[in-house]
Structures are given as structure tokens and as C-alpha cells.
Tab-separated table of C-alpha atoms in Angstrom:
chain	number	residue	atom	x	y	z
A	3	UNK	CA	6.301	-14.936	-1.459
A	4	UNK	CA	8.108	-12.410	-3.153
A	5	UNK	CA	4.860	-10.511	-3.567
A	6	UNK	CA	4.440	-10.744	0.255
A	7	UNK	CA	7.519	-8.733	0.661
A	8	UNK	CA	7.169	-5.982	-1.782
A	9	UNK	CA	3.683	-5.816	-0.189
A	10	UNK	CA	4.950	-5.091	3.100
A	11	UNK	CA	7.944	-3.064	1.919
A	12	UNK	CA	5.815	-0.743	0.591
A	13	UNK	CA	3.106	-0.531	3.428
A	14	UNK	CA	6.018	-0.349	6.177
A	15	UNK	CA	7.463	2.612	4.087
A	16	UNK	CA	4.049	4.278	3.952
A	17	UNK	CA	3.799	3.859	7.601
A	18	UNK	CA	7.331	5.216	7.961
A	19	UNK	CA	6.491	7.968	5.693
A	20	UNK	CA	3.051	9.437	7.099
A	21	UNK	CA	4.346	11.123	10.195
A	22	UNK	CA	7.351	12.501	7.800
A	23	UNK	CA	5.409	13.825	5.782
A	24	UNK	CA	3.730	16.072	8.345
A	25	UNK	CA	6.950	17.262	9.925
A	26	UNK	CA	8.055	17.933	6.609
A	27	UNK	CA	4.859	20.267	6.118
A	28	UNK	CA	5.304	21.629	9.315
A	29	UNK	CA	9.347	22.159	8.886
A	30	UNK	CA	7.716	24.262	5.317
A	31	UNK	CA	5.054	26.179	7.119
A	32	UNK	CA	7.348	27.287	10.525
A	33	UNK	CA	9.716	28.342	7.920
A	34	UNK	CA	7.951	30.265	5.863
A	35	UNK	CA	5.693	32.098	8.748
A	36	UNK	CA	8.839	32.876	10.502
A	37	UNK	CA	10.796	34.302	7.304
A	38	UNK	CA	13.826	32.207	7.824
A	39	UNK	CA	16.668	33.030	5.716
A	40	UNK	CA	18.329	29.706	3.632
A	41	UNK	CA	21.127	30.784	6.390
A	42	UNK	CA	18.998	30.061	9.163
A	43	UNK	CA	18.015	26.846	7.894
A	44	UNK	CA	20.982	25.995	7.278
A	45	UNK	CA	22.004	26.994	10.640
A	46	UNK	CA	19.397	24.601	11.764
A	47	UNK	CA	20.161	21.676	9.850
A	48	UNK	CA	23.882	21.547	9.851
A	49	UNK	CA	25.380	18.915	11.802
A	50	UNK	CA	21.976	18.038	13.487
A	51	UNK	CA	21.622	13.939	14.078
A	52	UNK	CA	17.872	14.827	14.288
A	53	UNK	CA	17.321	16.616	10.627
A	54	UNK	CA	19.777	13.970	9.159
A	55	UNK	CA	18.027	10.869	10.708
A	56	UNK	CA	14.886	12.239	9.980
A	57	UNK	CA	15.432	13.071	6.306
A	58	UNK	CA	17.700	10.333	5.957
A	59	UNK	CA	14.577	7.980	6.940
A	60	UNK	CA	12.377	10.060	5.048
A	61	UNK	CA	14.493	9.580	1.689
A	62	UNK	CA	14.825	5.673	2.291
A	63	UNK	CA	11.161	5.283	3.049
A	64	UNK	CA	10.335	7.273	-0.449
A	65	UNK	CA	12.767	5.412	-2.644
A	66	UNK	CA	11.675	2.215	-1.210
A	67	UNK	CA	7.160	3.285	-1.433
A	68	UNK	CA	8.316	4.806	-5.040
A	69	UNK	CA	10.028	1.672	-6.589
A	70	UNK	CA	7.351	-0.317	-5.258
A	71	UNK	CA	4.381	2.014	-6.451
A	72	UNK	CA	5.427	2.104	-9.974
A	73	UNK	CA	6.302	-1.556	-9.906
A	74	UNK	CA	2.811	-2.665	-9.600
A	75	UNK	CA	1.388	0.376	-11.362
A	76	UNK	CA	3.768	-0.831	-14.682
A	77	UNK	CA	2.528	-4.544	-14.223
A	78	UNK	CA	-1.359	-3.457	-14.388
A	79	UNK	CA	-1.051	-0.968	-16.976
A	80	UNK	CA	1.442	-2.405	-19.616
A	81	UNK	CA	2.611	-5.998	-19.527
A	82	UNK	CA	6.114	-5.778	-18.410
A	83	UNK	CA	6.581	-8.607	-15.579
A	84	UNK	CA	9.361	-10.537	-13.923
A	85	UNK	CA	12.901	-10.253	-13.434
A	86	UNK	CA	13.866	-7.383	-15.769
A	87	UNK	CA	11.035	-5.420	-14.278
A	88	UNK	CA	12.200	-6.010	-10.708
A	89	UNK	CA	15.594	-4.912	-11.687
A	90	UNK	CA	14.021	-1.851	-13.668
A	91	UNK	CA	12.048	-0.387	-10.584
A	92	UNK	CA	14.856	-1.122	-8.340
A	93	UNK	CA	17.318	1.279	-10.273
A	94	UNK	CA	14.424	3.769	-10.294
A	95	UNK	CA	14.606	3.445	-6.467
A	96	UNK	CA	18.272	3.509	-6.282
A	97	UNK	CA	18.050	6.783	-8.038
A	98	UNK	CA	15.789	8.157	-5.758
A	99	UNK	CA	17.639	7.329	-2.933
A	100	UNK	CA	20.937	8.601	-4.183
A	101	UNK	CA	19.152	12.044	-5.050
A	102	UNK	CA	17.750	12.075	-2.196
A	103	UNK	CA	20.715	11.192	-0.028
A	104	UNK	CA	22.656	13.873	-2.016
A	105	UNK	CA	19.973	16.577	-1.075
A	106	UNK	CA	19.818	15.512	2.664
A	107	UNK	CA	23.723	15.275	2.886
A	108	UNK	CA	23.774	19.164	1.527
A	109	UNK	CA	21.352	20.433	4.233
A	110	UNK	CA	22.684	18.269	7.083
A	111	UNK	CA	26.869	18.288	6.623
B	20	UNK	CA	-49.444	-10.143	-13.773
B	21	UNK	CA	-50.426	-7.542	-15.771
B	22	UNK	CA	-48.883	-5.991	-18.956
B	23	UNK	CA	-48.497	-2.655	-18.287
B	24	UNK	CA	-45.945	-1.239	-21.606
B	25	UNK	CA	-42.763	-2.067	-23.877
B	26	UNK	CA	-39.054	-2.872	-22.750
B	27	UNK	CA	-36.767	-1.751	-25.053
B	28	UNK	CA	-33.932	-4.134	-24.271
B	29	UNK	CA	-30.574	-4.238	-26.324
B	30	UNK	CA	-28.800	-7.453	-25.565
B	31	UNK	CA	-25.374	-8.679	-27.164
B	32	UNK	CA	-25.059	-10.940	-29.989
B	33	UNK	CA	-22.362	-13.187	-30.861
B	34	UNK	CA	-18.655	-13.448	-29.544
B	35	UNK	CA	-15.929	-10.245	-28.303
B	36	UNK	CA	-16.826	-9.053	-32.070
B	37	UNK	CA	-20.353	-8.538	-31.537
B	38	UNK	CA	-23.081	-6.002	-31.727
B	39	UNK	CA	-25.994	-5.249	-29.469
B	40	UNK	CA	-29.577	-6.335	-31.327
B	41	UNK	CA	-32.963	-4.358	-30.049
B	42	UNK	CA	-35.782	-6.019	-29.087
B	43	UNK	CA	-39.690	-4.927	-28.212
B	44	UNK	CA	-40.568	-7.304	-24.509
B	45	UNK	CA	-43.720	-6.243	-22.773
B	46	UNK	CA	-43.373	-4.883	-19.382
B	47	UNK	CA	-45.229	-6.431	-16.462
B	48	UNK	CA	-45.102	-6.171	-12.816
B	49	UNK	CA	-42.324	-8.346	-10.790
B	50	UNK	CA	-40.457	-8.715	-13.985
B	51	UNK	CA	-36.945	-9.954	-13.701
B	52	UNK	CA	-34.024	-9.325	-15.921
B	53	UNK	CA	-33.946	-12.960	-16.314
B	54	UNK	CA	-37.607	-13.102	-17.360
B	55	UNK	CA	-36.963	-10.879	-20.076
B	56	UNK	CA	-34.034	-12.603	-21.287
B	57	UNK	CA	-36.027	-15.883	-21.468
B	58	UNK	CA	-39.327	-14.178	-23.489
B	59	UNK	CA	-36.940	-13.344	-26.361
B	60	UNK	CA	-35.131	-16.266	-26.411
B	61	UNK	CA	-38.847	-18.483	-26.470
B	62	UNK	CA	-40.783	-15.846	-28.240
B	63	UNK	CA	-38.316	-13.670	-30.379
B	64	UNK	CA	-35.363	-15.689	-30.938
B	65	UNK	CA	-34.711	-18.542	-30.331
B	66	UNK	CA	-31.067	-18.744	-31.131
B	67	UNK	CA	-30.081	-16.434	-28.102
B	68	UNK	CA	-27.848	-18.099	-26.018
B	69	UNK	CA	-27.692	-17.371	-22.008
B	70	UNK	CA	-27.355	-19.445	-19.168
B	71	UNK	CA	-29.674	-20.073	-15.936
B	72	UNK	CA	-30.537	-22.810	-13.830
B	73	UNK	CA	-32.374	-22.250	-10.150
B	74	UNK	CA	-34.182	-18.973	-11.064
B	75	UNK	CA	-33.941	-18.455	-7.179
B	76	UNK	CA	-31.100	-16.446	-6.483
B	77	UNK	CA	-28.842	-20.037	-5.375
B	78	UNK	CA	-26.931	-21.435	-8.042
B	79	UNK	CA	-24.758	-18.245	-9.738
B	80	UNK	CA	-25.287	-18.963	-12.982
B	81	UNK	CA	-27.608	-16.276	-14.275
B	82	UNK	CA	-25.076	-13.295	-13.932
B	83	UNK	CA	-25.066	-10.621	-16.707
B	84	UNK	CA	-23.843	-7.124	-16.673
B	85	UNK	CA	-27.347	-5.323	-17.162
B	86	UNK	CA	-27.545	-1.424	-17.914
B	87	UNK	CA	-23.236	-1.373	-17.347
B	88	UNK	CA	-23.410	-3.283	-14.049
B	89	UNK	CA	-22.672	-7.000	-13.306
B	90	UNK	CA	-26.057	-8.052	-11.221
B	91	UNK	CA	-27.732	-11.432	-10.110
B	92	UNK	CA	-30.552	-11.567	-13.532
B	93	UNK	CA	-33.048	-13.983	-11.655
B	94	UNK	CA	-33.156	-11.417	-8.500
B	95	UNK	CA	-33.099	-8.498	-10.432
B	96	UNK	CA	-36.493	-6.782	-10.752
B	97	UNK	CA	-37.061	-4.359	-14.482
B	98	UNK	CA	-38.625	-1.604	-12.606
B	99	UNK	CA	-35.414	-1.447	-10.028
B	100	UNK	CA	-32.800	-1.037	-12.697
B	101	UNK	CA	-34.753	0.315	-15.494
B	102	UNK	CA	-36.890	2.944	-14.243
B	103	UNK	CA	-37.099	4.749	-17.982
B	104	UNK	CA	-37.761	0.977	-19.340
B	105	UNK	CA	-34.691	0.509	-21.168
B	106	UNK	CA	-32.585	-2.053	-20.516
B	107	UNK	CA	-29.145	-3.018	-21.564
B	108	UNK	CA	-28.040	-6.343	-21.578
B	109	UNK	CA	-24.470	-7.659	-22.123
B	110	UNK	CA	-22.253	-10.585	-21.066
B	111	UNK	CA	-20.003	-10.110	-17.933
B	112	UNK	CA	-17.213	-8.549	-18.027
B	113	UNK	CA	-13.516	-10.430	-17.238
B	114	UNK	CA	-14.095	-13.764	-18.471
B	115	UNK	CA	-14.156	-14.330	-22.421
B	116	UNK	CA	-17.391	-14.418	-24.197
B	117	UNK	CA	-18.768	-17.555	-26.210
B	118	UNK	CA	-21.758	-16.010	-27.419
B	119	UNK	CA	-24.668	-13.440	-26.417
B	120	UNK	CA	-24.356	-13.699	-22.916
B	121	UNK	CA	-22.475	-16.871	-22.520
B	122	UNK	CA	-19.130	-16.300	-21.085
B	123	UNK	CA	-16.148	-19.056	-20.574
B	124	UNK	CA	-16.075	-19.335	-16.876
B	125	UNK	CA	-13.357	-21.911	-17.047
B	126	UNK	CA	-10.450	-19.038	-15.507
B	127	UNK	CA	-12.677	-18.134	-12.700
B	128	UNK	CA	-13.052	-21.722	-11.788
B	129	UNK	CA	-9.321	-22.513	-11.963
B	130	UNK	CA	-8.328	-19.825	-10.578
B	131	UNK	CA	-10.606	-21.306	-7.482
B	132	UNK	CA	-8.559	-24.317	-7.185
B	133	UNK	CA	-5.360	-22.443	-7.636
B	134	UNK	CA	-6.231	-20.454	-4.713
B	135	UNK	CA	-6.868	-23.563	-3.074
B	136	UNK	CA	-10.272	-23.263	-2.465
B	137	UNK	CA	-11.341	-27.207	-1.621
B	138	UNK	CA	-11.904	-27.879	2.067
B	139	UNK	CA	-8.994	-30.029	3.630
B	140	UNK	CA	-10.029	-32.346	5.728
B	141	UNK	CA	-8.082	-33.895	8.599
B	142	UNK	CA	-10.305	-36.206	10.613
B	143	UNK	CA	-11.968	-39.744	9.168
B	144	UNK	CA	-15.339	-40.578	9.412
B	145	UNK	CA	-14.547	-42.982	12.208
B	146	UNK	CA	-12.979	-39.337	14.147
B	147	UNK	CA	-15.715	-37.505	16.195
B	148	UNK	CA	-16.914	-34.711	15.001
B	149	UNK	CA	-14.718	-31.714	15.242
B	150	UNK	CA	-16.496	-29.141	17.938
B	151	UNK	CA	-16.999	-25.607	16.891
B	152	UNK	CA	-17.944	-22.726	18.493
B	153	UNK	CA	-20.015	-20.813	16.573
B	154	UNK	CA	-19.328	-17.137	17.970
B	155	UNK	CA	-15.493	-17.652	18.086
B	156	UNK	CA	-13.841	-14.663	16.208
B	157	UNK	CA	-12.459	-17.501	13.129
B	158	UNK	CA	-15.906	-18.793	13.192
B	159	UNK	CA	-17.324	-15.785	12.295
B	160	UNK	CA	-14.649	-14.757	9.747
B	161	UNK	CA	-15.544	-18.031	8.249
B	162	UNK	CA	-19.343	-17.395	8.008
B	163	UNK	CA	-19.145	-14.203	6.896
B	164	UNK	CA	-17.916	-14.953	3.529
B	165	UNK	CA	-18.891	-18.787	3.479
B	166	UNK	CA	-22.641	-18.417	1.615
B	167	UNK	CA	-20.848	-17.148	-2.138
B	168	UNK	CA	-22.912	-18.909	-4.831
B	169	UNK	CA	-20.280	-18.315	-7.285
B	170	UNK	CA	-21.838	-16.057	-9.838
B	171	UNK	CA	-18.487	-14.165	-10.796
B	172	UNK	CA	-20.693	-10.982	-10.605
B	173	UNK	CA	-17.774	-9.686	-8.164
B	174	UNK	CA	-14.687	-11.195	-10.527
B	175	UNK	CA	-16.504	-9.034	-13.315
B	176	UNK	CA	-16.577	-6.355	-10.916
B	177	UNK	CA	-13.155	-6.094	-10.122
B	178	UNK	CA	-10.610	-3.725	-12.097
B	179	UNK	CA	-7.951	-5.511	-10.556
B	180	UNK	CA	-8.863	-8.697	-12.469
B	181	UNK	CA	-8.873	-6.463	-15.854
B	182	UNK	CA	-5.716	-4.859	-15.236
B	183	UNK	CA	-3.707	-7.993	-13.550
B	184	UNK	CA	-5.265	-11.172	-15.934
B	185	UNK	CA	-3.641	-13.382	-13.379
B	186	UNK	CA	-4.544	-11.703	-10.660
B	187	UNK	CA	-6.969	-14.660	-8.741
B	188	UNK	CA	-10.059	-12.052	-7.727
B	189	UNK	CA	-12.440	-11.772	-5.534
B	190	UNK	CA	-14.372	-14.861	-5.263
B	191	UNK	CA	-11.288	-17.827	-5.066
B	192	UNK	CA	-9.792	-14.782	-2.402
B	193	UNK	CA	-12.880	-14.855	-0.446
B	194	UNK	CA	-13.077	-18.955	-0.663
B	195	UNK	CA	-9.760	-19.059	0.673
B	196	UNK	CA	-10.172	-16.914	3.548
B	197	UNK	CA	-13.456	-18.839	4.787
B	198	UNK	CA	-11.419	-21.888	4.972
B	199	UNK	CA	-8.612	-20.059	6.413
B	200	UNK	CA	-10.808	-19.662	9.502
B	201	UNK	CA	-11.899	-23.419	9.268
B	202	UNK	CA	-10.905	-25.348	12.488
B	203	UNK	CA	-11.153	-28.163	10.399
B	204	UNK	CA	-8.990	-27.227	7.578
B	205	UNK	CA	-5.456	-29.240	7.356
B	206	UNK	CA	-3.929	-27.078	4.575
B	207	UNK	CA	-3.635	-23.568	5.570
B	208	UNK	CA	-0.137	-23.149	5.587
B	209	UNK	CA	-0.269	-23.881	1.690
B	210	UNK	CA	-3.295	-22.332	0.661
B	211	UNK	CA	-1.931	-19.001	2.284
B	212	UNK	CA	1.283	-19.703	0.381
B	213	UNK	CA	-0.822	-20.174	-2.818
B	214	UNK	CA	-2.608	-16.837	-2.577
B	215	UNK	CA	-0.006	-14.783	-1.347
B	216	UNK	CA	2.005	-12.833	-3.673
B	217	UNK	CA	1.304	-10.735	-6.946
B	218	UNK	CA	-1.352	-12.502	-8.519
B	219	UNK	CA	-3.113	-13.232	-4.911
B	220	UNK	CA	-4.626	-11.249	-1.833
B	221	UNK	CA	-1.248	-8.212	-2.400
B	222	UNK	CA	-2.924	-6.945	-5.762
B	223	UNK	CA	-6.079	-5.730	-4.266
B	224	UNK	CA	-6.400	-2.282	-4.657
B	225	UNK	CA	-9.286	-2.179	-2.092
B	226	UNK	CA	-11.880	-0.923	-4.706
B	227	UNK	CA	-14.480	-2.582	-2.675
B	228	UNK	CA	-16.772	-3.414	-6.305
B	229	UNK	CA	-16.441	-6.828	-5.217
B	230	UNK	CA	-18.727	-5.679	-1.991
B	231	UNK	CA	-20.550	-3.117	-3.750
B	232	UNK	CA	-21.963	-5.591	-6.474
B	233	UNK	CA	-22.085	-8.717	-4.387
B	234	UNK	CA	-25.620	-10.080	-4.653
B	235	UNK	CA	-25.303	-11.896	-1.363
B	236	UNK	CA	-24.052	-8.657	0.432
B	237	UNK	CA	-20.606	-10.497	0.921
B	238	UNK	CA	-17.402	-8.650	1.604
B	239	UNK	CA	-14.464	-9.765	-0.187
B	240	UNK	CA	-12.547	-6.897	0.010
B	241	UNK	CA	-12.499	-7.438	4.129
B	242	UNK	CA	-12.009	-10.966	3.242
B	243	UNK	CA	-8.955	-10.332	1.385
B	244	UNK	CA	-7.457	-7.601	3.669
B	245	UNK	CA	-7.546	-10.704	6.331
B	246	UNK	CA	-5.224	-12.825	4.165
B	247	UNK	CA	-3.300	-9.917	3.626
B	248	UNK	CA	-2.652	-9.301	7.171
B	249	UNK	CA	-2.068	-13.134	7.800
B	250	UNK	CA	0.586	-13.373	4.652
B	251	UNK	CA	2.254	-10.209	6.676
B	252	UNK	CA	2.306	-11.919	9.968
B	253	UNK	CA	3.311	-15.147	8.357
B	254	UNK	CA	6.223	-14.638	5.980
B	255	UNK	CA	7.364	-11.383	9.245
B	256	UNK	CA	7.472	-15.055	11.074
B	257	UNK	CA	9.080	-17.357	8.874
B	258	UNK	CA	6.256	-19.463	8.450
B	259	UNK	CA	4.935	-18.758	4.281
């Protein structure tokens, strides 16, 4: 059962994370064809509902596909199971998230 | 038949700790793996153990992993796998080995019944007989996967299996997904609980060895993303 939910935490956040990832590519390429200035980025981002949902949801999604990636790719590789690795890979993702939260709250307020 | 030249064949001897032993088989036409297995064990040596029962490609038992690949022996022709007439024989991989090319099939079997793969039934012989349609879309799920002779070639197959020792592979997965689509099944609701979670249908990696070495051109993997999309829908509706 538990199983069944990592499974479709981590497919949902793939899902959610596909069409980021292009925009993200696409926010990278636009920026860097047009020459924008960290200013004008910033001028772009700052106080924008759009960049900080976006981001936001980008950041959650990649904690939440990370922690359980590395989850299953501990349990096949070394034999670390159960509880305390549950708790491990959900730090990992808290980590992430805070990091990422962190980097999306200095572009956004 | 006709003896055309030598096999060189190397097949394993003894347990996990063993060595592969050469041996000198002549080569005829139609030769199966399985026919050169049993001319050293009646001719060469007699204390080679292997196992083999129908010689027809029905019962399972005859699987081996021959030249690195986990194959059907009985069905498998020399001059198919062995075009430079060397041949490689070893037990399969994923289940523990007894001895030559014996291996313990006692996990793959269990893990069967774990994944509750033993028909349900919900009617009594005094019931009529349930009425199926035979091009309905569960129908055809169901006989898509339904004619697995149990040979474990795809649980030897599988890295999943080797990584994840619980992990209930291919075969049990596949079992439980024909009866999943069974009309007359009464224990779905359990057997999807039994084979969904870490050790069940969510570990697949979608390799697809299972269908790539299947001797009966069976799809597991398909069968397996179909419990994995009915666990989703299931525990999304309260109901694993």
C-alpha cells in the first residue's frame, strides 16, 4: 500500500515536472538569446504569481521525484529498507525543497 | 540425422562454488540444447544433474541460461544459438543452484502464491456456467498472458528480481494479472492488495527482459504495467 503511494508520488511529480522542465529550458534559452541582464530577470521575476507558482511547483515536484528516486535506487543497490530509510530519503527531500524554496523565494520576492 | 562435427559445450558443475567442465558432443542436424545436455549426461557423465520432463516446449522445466541467456533447452535448436559450435551452458540465474544445472525453484513458486496466483472461484458446480465473452477487452487481457508454462526463464531474466530479492517478478506478476481480468475470479480486491507495493507490480523498472526472453512470446512487462495502473486507480479510490 505504501508502495502504491510512493509509486504514484513519484509518477504524478514526473508528470508535474515534464512541462517544467521545458519552460525552464525555454526561460534559459529566451534569456540567453536575448542577453538579459540578472536585472532584467529579476525585473521579470519579482513579485510575479506566475514565476513563483511555477517554480514553486517546479521545486515541490523535484523534492518529491528526488526523495522517491533515490529511495528505490538505495533499496536495489545496497540493502537499507524500512522505516529508517523512509525517514532518510524524506530529509533528503526536505532539503531539496527548502533549497529550492530558498532559491525561488530570491528570484520571486 | 546426420553427424556433421564437434560441440564444444562447457556446462556448470556443482553448487554457487562451481566451475564450468568441457565436453566433446557431436553435432547433428535439429539438435537441441536439451539433446546435448542429455548425450553427456547418458554417454559422458552420468553424474550431471539437470532437469526435463515433456521435451515439447509445455511443462517449463528444462530452462537453462545457454551462451549468457536464459532460453527454453527442449525448443532451442544448436545451430540457432551456437552458430561457431560452442556452447555455454549454466544454471539460471535468480534462483539458488543445487547442482549443475539444477536450481531451487522453491522462491519462484512461493512467490506465486504470495502474489496470489490460484484462481478464486465463486460459483458451485450446481451454478451455471459463468458466460464469457471472448473478445471483451478483460478477456483478452486475460488470454494474453494466460498460456505461461512456468519455466522462470523470465524471473531469471529480470534485474529487478537480482537487485530487489523480494521483489515477486515477472511470472507470479503476470499470473496475477490474467486472473485479474477473470470474470470468474472472487478475490481481486486482495490479490491486487497482495501485489501492490515495493516488492510487487511498483518495482518494475520496465526492462521488458521478461518479454524479450519469454519463450511463449508473453508480455509481462504490459502485464504488470496493467496492475500498476489498477493499484493507481484503486488505492486514488479508496478501494486497496
Amino acid at each position: 500500500m505504501s508502495g502504491t503511494w510512493t509509486y504514484i508520488a513519484q509518477r504524478t511529480s514526473a508528470m508535474i515536472m515534464a512541462p517544467l522542465v521545458i519552460l525552464h529550458l525555454g526561460v534559459i534559452v529566451y534569456a540567453v538569446r536575448s542577453g538579459l541582464t540578472a536585472e532584467a530577470i529579476l525585473g521579470r521575476t519579482q513579485g510575479s504569481l506566475f514565476w513563483g507558482l511555477a517554480y514553486g511547483l517546479f521545486v515541490l515536484a523535484a523534492a518529491v521525484h528526488a526523495a522517491t528516486g533515490v529511495r528505490v535506487v538505495i533499496s536495489e543497490v545496497t540493502r537499507w529498507r524500512g522505516r529508517s530509510l523512509n525517514l532518510a530519503v524524506s530529509a533528503f527531500g526536505l532539503v531539496l525543497l527548502l533549497l529550492g524554496g530558498r532559491a525561488v523565494a530570491a528570484v520571486v520576492l | 540425422m546426420s553427424t556433421m562435427s564437434a560441440l564444444n559445450v562447457s556446462i556448470w558443475r556443482g553448487a554457487a562454488d562451481g566451475r564450468f567442465e568441457t565436453f566433446e558432443v557431436p553435432h547433428s542436424t535439429n539438435q537441441t540444447v536439451l539433446d546435448v545436455v542429455t548425450y553427456i549426461q547418458r554417454l559422458l557423465d552420468s553424474t550431471l544433474s539437470y532437469r526435463f520432463a515433456c521435451r515439447v516446449g509445455m511443462c517449463g522445466s528444462c530452462a537453462m541460461t545457454v551462451n549468457g541467456r536464459p532460453r527454453w533447452t527442449c525448443r532451442t535448436h544448436v545451430t540457432k544459438v551456437a552458430p561457431d559450435l560452442r556452447l555455454e551452458i549454466a544454471p539460471l540465474r535468480n534462483l539458488p543452484v543445487i547442482k549443475d544445472l539444477t536450481v531451487d525453484m522453491s522462491d519462484f513458486f512461493i512467490k506465486w502464491q504470495r502474489a496470489k496466483g490460484r484462481f478464486a472461484p465463486t460459483k458451485t458446480r450446481s451454478d451455471p456456467v459463468e458466460k464469457i465473452i471472448p473478445d471483451s477487452r478483460a478477456r483478452q487481457a486475460a488470454d494474453a498472458g494466460i498460456e505461461c508454462i512456468n519455466c522462470a526463464v523470465c524471473y531469471a531474466a529480470c534485474d529487478v528480481v537480482t537487485w530487489n530479492p523480494d521483489y515477486l517478478g515477472p511470472a507470479a506478476l503476470n499470473r496475477a494479472w490474467t486472473l485479474q481480468n477473470d470474470a470468474r475470479d472472487g478475490d481481486q480486491r486482495q490479490r491486487l492488495r497482495a501485489v501492490a507495493g515495493d516488492a510487487g507490480c511498483h518495482a518494475c523498472h520496465t526492462h521488458q527482459s521478461c518479454q524479450e526472453h519469454c519463450p511463449k512470446n508473453l508480455n509481462p512487462t504490459a502485464s504488470i504495467a496493467g496492475l500498476k495502473a489498477a493499484a493507481f486507480r484503486a488505492a486514488l479510490t479508496g478501494k486497496l
